[in-house]
Short mmCIF file of C-alpha atoms in Angstrom, two decimals:
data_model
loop_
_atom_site.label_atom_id
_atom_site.label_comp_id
_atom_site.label_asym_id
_atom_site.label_seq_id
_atom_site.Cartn_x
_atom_site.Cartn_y
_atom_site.Cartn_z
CA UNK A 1 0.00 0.00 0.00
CA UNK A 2 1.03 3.77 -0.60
CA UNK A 3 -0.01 6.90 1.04
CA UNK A 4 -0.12 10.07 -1.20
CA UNK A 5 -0.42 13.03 0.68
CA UNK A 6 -1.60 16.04 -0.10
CA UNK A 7 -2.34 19.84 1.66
CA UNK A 8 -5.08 21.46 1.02
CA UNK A 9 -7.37 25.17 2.19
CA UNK A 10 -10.74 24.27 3.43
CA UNK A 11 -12.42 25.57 0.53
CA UNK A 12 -10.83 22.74 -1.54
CA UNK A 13 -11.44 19.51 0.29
CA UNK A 14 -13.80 18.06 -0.95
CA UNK A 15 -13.41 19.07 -4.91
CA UNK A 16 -9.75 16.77 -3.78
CA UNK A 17 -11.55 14.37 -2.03
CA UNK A 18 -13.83 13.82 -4.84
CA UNK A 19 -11.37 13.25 -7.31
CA UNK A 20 -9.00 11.33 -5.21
CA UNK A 21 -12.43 8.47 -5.18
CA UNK A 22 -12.54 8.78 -9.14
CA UNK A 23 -8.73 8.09 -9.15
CA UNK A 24 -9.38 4.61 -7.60
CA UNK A 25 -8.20 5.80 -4.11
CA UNK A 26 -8.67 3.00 -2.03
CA UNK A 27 -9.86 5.69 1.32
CA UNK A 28 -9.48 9.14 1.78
CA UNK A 29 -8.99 10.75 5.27
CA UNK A 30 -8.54 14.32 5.95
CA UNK A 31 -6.65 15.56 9.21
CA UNK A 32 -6.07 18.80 10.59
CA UNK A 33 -2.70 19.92 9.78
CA UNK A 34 -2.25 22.25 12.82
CA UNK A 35 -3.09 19.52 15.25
CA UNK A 36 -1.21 19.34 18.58
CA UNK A 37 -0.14 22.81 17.52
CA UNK A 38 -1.98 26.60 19.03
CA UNK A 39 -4.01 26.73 15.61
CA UNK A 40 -5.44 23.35 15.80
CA UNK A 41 -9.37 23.52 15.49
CA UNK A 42 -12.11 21.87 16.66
CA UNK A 43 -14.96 20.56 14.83
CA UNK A 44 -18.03 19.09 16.08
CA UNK A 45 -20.68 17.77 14.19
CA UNK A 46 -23.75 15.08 14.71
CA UNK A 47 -24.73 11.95 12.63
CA UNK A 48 -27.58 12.75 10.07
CA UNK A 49 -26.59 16.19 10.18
CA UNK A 50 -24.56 18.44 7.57
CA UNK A 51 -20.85 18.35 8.90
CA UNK A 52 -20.02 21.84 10.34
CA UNK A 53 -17.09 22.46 7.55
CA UNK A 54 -16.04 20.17 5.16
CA UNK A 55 -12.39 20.32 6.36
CA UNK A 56 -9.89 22.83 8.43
CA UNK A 57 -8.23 25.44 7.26
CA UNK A 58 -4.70 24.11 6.28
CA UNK A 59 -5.99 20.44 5.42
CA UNK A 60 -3.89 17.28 5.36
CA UNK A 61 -5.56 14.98 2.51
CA UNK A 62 -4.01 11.30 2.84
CA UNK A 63 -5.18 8.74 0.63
CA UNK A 64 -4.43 5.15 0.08
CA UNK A 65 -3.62 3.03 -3.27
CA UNK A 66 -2.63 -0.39 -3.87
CA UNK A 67 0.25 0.61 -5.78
CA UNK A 68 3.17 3.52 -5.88
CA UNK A 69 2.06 3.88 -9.83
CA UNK A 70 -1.37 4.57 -9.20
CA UNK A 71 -0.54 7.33 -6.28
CA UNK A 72 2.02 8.92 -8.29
CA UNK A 73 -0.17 9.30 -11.36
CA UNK A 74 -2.97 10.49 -9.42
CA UNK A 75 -0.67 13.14 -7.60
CA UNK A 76 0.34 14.21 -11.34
CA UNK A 77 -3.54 14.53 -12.37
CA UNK A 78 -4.39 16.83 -9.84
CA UNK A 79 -1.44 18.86 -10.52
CA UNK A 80 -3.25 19.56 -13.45
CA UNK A 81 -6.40 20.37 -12.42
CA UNK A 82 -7.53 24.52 -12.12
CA UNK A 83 -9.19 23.41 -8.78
CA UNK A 84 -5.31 22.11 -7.36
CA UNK A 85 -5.11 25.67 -7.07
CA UNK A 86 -3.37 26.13 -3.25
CA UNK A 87 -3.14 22.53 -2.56
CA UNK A 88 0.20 20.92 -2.55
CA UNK A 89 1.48 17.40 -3.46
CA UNK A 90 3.94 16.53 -0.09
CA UNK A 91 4.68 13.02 -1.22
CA UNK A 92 4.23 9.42 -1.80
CA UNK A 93 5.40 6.79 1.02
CA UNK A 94 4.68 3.31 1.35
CA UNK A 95 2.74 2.06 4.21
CA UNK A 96 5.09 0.11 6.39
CA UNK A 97 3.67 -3.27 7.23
CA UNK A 98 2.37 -3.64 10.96
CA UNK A 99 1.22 -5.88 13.11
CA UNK A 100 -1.96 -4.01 13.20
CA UNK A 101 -4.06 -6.62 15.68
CA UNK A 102 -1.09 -5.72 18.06
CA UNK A 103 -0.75 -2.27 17.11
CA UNK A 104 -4.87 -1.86 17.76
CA UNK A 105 -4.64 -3.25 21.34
CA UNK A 106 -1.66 -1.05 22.11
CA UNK A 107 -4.42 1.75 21.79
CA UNK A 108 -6.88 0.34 24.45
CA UNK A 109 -4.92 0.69 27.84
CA UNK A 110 -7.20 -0.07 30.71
CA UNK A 111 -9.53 3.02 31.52
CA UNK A 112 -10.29 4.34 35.25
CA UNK A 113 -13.87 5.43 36.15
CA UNK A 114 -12.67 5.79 39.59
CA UNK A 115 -9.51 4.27 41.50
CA UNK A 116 -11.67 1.14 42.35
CA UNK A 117 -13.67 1.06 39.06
CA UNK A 118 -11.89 0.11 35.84
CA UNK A 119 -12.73 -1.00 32.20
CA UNK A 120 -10.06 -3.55 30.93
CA UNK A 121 -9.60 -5.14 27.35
CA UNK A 122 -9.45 -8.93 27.63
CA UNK A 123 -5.53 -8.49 26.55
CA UNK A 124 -4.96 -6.65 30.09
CA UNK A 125 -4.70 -7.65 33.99
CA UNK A 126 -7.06 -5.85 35.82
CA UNK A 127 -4.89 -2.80 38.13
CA UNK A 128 -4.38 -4.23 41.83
CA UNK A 129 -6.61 -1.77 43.19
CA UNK A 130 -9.73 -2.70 40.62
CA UNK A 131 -12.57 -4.27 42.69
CA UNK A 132 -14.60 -3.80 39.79
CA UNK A 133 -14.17 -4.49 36.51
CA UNK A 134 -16.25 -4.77 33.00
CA UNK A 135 -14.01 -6.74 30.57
CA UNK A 136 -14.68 -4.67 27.34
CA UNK A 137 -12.53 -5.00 23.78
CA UNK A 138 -13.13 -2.29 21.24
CA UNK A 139 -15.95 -3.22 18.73
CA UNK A 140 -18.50 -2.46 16.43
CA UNK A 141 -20.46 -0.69 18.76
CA UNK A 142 -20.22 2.69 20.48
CA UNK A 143 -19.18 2.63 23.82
CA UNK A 144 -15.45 1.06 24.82
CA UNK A 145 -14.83 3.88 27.98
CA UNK A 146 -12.63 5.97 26.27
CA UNK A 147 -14.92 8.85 25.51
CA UNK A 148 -15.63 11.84 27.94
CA UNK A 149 -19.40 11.00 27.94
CA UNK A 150 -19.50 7.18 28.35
CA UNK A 151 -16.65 7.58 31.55
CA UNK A 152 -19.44 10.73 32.74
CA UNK A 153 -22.18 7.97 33.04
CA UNK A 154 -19.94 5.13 34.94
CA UNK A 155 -18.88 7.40 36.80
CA UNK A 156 -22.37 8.68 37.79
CA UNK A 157 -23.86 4.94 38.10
CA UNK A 158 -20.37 5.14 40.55
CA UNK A 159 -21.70 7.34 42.40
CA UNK A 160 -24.49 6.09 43.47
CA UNK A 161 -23.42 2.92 45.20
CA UNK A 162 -24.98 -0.50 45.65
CA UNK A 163 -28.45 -0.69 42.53
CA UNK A 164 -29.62 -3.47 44.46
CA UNK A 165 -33.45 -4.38 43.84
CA UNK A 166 -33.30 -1.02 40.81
CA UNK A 167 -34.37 -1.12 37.68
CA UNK A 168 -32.39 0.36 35.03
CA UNK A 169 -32.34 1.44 31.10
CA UNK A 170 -30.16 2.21 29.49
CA UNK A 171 -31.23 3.75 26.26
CA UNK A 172 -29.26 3.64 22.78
CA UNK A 173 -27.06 1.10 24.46
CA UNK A 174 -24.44 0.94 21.61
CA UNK A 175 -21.74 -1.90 23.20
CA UNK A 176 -23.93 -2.46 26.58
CA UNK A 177 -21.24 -0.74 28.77
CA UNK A 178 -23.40 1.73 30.85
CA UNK A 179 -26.29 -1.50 31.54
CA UNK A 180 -23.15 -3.50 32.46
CA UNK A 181 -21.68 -1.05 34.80
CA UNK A 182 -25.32 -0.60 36.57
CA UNK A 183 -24.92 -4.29 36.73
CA UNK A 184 -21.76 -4.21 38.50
CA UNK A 185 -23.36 -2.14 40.95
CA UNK A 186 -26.02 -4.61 42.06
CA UNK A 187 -28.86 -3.93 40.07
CA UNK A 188 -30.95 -6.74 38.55
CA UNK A 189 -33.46 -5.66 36.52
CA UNK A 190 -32.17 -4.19 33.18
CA UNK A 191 -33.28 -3.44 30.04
CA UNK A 192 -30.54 -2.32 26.98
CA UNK A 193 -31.79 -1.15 23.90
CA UNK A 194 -30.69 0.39 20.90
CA UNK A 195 -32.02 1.00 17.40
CA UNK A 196 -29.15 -0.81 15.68
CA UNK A 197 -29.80 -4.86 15.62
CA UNK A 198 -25.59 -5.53 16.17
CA UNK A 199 -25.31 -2.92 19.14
CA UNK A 200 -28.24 -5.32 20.26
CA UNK A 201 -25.81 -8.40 19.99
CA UNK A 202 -22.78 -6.75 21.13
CA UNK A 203 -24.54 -6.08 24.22
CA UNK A 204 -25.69 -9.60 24.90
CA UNK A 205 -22.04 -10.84 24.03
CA UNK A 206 -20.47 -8.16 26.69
CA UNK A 207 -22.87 -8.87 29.06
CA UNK A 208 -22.16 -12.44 29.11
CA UNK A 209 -18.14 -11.94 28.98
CA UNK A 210 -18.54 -9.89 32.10
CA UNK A 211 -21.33 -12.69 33.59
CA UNK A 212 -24.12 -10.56 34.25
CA UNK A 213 -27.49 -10.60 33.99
CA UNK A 214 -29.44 -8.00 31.31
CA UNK A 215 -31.73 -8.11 29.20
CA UNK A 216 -31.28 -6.35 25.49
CA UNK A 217 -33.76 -5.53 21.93
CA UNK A 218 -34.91 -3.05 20.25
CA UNK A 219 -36.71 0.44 21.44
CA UNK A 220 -39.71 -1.50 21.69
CA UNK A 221 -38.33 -3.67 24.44
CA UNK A 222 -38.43 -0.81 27.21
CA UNK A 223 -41.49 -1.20 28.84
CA UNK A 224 -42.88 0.77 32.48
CA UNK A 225 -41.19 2.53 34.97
CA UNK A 226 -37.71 2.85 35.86
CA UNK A 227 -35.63 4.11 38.50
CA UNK A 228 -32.75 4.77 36.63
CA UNK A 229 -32.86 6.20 32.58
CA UNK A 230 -29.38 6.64 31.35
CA UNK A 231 -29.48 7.84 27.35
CA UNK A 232 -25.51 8.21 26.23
CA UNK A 233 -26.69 9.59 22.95
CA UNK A 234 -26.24 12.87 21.05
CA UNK A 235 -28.06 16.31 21.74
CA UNK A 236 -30.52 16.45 18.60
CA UNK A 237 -32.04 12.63 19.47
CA UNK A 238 -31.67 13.40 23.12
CA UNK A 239 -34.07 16.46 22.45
CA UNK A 240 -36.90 14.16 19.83
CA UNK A 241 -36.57 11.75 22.57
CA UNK A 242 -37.82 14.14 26.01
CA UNK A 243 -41.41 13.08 26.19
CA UNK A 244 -40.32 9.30 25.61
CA UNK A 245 -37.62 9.16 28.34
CA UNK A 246 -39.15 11.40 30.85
CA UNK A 247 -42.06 8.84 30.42
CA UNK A 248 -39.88 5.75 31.61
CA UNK A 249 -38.83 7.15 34.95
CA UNK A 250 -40.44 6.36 38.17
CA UNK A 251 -41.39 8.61 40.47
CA UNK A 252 -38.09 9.89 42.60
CA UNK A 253 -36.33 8.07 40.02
CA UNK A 254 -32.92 9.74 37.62
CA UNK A 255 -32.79 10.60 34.36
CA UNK A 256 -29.23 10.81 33.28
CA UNK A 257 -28.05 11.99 29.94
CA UNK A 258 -24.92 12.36 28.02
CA UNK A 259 -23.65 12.94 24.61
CA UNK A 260 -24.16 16.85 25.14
CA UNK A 261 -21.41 19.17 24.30
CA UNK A 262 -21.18 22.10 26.65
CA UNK A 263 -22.70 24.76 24.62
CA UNK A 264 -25.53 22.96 24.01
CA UNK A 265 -26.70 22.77 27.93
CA UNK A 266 -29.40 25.22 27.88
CA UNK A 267 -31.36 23.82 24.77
CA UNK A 268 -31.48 20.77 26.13
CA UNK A 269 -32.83 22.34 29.63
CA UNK A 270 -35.77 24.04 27.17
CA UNK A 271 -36.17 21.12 25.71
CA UNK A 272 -36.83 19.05 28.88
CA UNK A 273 -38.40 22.01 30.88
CA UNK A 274 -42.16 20.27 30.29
CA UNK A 275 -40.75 16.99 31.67
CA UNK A 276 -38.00 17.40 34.39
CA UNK A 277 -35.29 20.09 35.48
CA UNK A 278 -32.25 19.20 34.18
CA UNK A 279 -28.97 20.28 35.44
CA UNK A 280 -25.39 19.80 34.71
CA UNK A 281 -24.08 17.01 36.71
CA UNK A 282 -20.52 16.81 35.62
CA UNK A 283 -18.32 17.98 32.64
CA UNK A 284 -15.29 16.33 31.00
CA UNK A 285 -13.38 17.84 27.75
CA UNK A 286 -15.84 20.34 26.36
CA UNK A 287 -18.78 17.40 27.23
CA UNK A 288 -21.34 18.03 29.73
CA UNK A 289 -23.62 14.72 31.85
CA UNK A 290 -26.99 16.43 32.46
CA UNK A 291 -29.27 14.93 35.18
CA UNK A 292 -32.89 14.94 36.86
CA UNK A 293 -34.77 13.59 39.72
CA UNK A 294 -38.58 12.72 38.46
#
């Protein structure tokens, strides 16, 4: 394989990235070029939605090809092109070969919740001081412990102590982590669900790698009252969803979302005013956990 790089102004992104696909480019990524640097941005967007810009403003355009041939000629095409004008070509390289199962795992140290909580990968020992531990590998699904908002809501379910004799949902589910966690914590009566079928499986496989006890389906399956809601979703679903969530907590019961970015704290408060009074619980790398008592 062979990586031909490219720079490129925002306003030209995507005319490159177009072509680069009609070129046979294998993928096409596109990377901040001032990243770890004082001009890096960020950009924060939402699936379904229109991504905020289509790129940054000095671009880094890497694409892949099956052959040095291919990348070079393709580098020499765009040259060509009127809409090249303020990119740059910065090379062709060959993509060393890796060990990439290793070289994935290398990336998934375990994760602390708290100094007695940990998520581990299956290729780890748990840390001395972890008394308890969900046994989670990177997968298909959302949801491994590495993100701001899915370490807000362990830490939350933390928080709180022994679950015993609570019923919990967990809401858009994605790998199960959050229903495992509340698991962990003594409750008994969960439901997981999640629009997509193999989030669905993923959490019935986790759950029964970490040998607890959970049901998981679709939407559908959530059904009455519960003390605990936990939705680790985005804002705009979180919002659509108010009325449905607020619905499935019990009286004195929490309603505990995530997935919000900071700025975005008071629409969601609007949007929940009819139902509960939401406030920020805790905050985590421009991410916000937003909670209620019912």
């Amino acid at each position: 394989m062979f990586e031909l790089r490219l720079m490129a102004p925002e306003d030209r992104v995507e005319m490159v990235s177009d072509a680069l696909d009609a070129l046979d480019a294998l993928s096409v990524s596109v990377e901040d070029a001032d990243a770890q640097t004082d001009a890096e941005q960020a950009l924060f967007g939402e699936p379904g939605m229109p991504p905020p810009k289509e790129g940054w403003q000095r671009s880094r355009v890497i694409a892949l090809f099956a052959e040095e041939a291919l990348a070079k000629e393709a580098a020499s095409v765009l040259a060509l092109q009127d809409f090249f004008e303020g990119c740059a070509v910065l090379g062709v390289a060959p993509v060393p070969d890796q060990d990439w199962v290793r070289l994935t795992q290398s990336q998934f140290a375990p994760v602390e919740i708290t100094p007695e909580f940990w998520i581990v990968p299956t290729w780890h020992e748990p840390p001395a001081q972890a008394s308890r531990v969900i046994r989670l590998d990177p997968g298909l699904a959302f949801g491994t412990g590495t993100h701001p908002t899915t370490r807000m809501c362990l830490r939350w379910i933390a928080k709180q102590g022994a679950l015993a004799g609570r019923r919990v949902l967990d809401y858009g589910c994605g790998s199960g982590i959050l229903a495992i966690g509340a698991a962990k914590f003594g409750a008994s009566d969960i439901d997981a669900v999640d629009i997509d079928e193999a989030a669905v499986s993923s959490t019935m496989r986790n759950a029964e790698a970490n040998g607890v006890q959970l049901k998981a389906g679709l939407p559908e399956a959530a059904q009455g009252a519960y003390d605990v809601v936990l939705a680790n979703i985005l804002a705009t679903p979180l919002k659509v969803l108010a009325p449905l969530l607020r619905s499935h907590v019990a009286p004195g019961g929490s309603l505990v979302l995530a997935g919000i970015l900071e700025r975005q704290a008071e629409e969601l408060q609007q949007a929940y005013a009819p139902y509960a009074a939401l406030e920020v619980g805790d905050s985590e790398d421009g991410w916000i956990l937003m909670t209620a008592r019912c």
